[in-house]
Tab-separated table of C-alpha atoms in Angstrom:
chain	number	residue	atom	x	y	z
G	29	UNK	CA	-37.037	-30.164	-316.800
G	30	UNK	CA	-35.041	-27.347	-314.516
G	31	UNK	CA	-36.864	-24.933	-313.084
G	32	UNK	CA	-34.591	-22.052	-311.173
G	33	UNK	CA	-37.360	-19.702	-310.365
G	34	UNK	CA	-40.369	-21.597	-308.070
G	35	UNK	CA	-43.504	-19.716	-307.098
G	36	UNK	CA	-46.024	-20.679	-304.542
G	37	UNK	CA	-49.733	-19.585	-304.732
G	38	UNK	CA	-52.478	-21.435	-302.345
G	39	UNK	CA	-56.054	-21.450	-302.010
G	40	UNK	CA	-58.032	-19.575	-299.568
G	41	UNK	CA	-59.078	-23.229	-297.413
G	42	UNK	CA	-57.449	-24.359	-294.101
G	43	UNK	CA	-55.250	-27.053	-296.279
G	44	UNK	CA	-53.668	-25.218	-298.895
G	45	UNK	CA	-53.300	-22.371	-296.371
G	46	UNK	CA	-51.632	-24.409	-293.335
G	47	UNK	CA	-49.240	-25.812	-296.356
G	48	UNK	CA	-47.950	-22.869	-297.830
G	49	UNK	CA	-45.657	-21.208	-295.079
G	50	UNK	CA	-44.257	-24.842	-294.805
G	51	UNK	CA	-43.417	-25.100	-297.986
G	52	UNK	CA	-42.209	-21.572	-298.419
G	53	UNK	CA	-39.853	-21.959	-295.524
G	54	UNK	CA	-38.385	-24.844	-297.181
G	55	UNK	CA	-37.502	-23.611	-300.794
G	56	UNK	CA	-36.239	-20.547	-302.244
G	57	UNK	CA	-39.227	-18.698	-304.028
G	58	UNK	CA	-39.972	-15.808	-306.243
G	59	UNK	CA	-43.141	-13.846	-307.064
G	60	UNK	CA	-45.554	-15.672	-309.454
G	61	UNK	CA	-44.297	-12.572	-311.839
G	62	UNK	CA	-40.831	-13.868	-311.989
G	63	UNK	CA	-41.408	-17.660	-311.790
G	64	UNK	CA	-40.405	-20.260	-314.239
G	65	UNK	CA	-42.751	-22.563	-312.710
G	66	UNK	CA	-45.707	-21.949	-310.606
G	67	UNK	CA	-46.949	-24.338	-307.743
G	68	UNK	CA	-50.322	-24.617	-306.872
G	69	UNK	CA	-51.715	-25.294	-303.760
G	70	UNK	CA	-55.478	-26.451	-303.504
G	71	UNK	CA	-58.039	-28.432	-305.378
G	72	UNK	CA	-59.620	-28.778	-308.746
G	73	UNK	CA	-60.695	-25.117	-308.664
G	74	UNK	CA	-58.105	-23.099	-307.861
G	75	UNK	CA	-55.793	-25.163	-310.240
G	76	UNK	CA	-58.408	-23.437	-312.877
G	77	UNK	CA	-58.135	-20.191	-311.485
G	78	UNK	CA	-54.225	-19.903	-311.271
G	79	UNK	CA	-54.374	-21.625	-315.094
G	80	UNK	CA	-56.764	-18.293	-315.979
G	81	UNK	CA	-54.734	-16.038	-313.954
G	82	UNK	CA	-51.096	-16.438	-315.158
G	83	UNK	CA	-52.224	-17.862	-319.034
G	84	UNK	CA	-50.583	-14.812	-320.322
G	85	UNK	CA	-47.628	-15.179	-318.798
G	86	UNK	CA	-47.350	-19.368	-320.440
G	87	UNK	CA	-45.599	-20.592	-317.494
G	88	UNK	CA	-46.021	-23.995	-316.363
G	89	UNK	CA	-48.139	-25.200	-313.587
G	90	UNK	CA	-47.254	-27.874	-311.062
G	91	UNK	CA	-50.267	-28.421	-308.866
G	92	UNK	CA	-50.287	-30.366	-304.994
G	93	UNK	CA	-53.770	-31.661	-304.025
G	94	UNK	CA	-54.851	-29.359	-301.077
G	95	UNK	CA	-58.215	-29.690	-301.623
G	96	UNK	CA	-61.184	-32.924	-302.641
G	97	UNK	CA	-60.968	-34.666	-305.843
G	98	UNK	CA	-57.750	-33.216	-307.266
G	99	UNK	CA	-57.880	-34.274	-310.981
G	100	UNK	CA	-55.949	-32.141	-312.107
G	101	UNK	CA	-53.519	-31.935	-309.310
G	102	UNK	CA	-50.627	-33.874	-307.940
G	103	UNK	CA	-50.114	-35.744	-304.730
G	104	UNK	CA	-49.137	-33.202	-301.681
G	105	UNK	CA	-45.778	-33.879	-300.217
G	106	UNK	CA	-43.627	-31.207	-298.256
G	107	UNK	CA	-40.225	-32.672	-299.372
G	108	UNK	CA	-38.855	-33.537	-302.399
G	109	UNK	CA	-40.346	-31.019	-304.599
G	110	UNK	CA	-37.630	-30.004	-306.681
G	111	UNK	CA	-36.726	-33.572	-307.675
G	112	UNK	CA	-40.380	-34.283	-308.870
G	113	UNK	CA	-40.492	-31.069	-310.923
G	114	UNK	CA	-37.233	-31.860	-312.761
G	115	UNK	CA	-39.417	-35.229	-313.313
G	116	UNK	CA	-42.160	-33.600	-314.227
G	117	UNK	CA	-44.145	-34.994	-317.263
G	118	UNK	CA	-45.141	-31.839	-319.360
G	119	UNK	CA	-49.278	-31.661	-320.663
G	120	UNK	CA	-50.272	-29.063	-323.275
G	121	UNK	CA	-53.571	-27.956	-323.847
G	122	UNK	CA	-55.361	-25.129	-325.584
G	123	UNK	CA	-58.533	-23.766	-324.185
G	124	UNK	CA	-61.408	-22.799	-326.078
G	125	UNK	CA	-62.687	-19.350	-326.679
G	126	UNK	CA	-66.681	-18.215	-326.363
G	127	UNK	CA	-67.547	-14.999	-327.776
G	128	UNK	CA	-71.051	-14.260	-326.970
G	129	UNK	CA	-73.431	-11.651	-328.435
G	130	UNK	CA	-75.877	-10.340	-325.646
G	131	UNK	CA	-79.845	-9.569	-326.330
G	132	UNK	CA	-78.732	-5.928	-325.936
G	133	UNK	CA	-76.378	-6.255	-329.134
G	134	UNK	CA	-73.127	-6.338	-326.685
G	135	UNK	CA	-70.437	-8.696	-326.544
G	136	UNK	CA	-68.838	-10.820	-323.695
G	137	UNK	CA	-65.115	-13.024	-324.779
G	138	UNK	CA	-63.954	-15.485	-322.076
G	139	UNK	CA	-61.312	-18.258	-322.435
G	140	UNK	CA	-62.677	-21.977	-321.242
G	141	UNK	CA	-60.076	-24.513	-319.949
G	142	UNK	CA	-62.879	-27.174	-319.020
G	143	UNK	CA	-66.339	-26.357	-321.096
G	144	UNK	CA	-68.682	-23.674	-322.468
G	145	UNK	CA	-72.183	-24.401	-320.949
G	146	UNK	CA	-75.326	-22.729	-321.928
G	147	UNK	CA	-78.008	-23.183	-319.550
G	148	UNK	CA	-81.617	-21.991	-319.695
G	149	UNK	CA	-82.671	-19.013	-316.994
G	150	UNK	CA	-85.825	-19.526	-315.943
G	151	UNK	CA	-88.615	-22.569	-315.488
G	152	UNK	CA	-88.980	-23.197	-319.507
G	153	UNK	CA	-87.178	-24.962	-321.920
G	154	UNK	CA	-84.430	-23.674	-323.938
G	155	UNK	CA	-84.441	-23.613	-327.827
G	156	UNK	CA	-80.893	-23.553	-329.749
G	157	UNK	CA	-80.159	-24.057	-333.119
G	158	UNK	CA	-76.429	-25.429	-333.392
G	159	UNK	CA	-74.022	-24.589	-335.955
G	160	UNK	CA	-70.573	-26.638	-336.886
G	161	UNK	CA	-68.512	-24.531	-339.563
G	162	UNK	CA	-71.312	-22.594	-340.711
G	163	UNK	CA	-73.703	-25.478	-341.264
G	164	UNK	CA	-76.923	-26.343	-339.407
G	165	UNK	CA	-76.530	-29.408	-337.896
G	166	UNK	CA	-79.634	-29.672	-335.596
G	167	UNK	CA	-82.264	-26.488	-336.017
G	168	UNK	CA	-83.971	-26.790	-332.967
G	169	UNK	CA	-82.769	-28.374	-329.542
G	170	UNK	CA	-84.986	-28.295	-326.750
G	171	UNK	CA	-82.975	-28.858	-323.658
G	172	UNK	CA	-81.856	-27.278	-320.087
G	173	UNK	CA	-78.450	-26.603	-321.702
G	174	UNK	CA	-76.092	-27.514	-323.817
G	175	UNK	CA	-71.639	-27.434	-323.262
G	176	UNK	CA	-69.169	-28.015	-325.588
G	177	UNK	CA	-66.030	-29.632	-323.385
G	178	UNK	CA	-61.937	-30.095	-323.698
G	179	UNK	CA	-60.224	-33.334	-323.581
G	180	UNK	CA	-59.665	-32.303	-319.919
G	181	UNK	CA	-62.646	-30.622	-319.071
G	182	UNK	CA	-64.580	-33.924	-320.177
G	183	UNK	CA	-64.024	-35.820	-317.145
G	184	UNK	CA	-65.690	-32.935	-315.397
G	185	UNK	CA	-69.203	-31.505	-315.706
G	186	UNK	CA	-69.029	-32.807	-319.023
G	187	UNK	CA	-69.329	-36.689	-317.480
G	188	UNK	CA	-71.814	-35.497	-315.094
G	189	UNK	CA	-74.252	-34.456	-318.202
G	190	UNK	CA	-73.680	-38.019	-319.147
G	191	UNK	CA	-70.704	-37.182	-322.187
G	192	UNK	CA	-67.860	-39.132	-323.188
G	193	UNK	CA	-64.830	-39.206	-321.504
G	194	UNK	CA	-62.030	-38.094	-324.135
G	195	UNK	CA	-58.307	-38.976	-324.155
G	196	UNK	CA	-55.666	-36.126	-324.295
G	197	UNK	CA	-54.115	-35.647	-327.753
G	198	UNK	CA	-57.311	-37.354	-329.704
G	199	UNK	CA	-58.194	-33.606	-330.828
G	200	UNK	CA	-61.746	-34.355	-330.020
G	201	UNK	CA	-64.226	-32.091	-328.282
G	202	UNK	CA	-67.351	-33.099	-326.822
G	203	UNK	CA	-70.631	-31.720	-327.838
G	204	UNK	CA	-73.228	-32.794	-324.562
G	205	UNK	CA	-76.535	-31.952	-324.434
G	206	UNK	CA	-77.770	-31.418	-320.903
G	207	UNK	CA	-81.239	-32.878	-319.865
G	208	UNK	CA	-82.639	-32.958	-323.796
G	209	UNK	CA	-86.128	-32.836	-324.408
G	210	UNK	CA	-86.695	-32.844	-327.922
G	211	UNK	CA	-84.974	-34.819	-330.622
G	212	UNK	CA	-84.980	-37.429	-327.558
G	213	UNK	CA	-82.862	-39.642	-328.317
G	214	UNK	CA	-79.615	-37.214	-329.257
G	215	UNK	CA	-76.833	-37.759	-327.495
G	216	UNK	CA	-74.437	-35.232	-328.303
G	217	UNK	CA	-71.384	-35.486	-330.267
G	218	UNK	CA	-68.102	-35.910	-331.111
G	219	UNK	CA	-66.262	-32.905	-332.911
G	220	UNK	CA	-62.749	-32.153	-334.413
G	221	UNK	CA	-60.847	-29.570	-332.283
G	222	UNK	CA	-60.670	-27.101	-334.978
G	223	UNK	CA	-64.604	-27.125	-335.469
G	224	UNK	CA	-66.465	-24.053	-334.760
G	225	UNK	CA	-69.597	-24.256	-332.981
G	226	UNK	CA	-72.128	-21.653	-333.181
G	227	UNK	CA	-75.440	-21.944	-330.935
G	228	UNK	CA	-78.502	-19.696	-331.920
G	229	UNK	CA	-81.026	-19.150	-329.210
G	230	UNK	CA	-84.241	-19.724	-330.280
G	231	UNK	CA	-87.038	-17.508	-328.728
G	232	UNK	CA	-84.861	-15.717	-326.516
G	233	UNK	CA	-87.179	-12.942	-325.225
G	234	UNK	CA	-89.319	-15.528	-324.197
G	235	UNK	CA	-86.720	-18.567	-323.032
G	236	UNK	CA	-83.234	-16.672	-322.102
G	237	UNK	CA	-80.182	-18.742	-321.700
G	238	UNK	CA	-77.040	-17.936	-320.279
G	239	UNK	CA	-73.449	-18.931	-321.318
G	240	UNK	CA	-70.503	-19.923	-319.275
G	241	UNK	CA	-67.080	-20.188	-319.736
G	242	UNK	CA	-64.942	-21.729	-316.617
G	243	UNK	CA	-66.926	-19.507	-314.176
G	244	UNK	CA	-67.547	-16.482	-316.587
G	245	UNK	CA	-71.204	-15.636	-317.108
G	246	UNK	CA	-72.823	-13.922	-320.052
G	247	UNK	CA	-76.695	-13.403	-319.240
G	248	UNK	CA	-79.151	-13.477	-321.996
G	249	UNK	CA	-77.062	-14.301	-324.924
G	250	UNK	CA	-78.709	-14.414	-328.385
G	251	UNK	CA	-75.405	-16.079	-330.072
G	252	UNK	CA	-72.289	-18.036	-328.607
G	253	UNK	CA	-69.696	-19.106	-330.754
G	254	UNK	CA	-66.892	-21.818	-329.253
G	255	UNK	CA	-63.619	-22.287	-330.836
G	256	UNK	CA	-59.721	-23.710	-329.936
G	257	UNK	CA	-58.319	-20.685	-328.950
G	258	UNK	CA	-54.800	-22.464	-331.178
G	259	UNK	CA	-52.956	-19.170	-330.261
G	260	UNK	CA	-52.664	-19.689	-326.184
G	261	UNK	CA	-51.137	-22.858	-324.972
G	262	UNK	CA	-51.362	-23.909	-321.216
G	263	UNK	CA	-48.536	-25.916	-319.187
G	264	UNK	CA	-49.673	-28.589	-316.735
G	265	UNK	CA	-46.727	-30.482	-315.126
G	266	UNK	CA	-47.650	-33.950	-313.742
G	267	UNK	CA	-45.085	-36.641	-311.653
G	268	UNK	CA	-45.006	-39.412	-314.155
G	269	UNK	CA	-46.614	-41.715	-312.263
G	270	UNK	CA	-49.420	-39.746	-311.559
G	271	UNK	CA	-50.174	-38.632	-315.233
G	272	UNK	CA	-53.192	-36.704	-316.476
G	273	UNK	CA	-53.540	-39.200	-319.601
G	274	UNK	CA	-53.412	-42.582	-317.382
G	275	UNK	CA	-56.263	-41.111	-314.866
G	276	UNK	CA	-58.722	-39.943	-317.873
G	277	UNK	CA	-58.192	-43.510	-319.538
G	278	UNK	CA	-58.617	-45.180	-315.250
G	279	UNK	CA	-61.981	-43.232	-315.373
G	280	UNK	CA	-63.912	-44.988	-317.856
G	281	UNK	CA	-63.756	-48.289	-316.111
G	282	UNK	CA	-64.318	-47.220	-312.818
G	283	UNK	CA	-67.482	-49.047	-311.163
């Protein structure tokens, strides 16, 4: 890959902060607005936020690790940069979409690199019903929450809620219940990546749920549908040796 136009953005912490002047003293640079390739500075987090920020602009993102896990991000060096992006391995993914439908008849859309998460809002139980393509699949979940997760959002909160860990390119989502209560033994599943999924709360007056996409919150939804949003496509860069696909496969046989 060339890249002629770099663009730094950092995160707000000490790290990513102390790293950017460096780092813009030492290449030429443009404004994000004018960049063929964006470089991110920080963890996890803000690699999501800079993905949200610039996705209409489809530019790819090369991330440096500036901040705690860094899954998503590569190793920090100062030097060197410009030979690792013409390296760069190139990692496509399409986020999902959640349109929900509020209690008050409104509507909230929100793009989802990672999951969709519905969570219940106060000390009882939500009730869903869950649609695939139309079709009831399970009328009545009792549960904290539900999510429905990306390839690269599963090694996230997805694996915390005890889901599968899915490779990139399977076109697989994950369907994870979160803390289920009634059918007990339901585990989830597995879903094409062109599936629609369509969650009904049950009794939602008396047991609201909320929906989140990323970090965007819709408050007592009635109805949240989740789809591949096919039509926006999202450019992570990764050194080769560092790939996104080898460290999802490394995490399902770590101890």
């Amino acid at each position: 890959m060339s890249f002629s136009k770099v663009a730094f953005v950092a995160a707000e912490t000490e790290a990513a902060q102390a790293a950017l002047p460096r780092l813009l003293a030492h290449y030429p640079h443009v404004p994000p607005e004018e960049a063929d390739v964006i470089v991110a500075l920080g963890g996890d987090g803000f690699m999501l936020e800079t993905l949200h920020r610039w996705i209409d602009r489809r530019v790819p993102i090369y991330g440096m690790n500036r901040g705690t896990v860094g899954f998503l991000m590569n190793v920090f060096r100062e030097h060197g940069l410009q030979e690792r992006l013409a390296r760069a391995e190139a990692v496509r993914l399409h986020p999902l979409r959640m349109r929900a439908r509020l209690a008050d008849g409104s509507d909230i859309e929100a793009l989802a690199i990672n999951e969709v998460s519905l969570f219940r809002e106060t000390r009882q139980a939500a009730k869903i019903r869950i649609r695939i393509d139309g079709k009831a699949r399970l009328e009545e979940l009792v549960c904290d929450g539900i999510l429905v997760a990306t390839p690269a959002g599963s090694t996230a909160y997805n694996l915390s809620a005890h889901g599968p860990i899915v490779p990139l390119g399977s076109g697989i989502l994950a369907l994870t219940p979160i803390s289920a209560f009634r059918p007990r033994r339901w585990r989830g599943a597995l879903l094409p990546d062109h599936a629609s999924v369509a969650f009904e709360v049950l009794e939602a007056d008396k047991r609201p749920v909320s929906a989140v996409a990323d970090y965007t919150e819709a408050r007592d939804v009635a109805r949240v549908e989740v789809s591949r949003a096919a039509d926006l496509t999202l450019t992570l860069l990764f050194d080769p040796e560092h790939s996104l696909e080898e460290r999802i496969l490394a995490e399902q046989f770590l101890p």
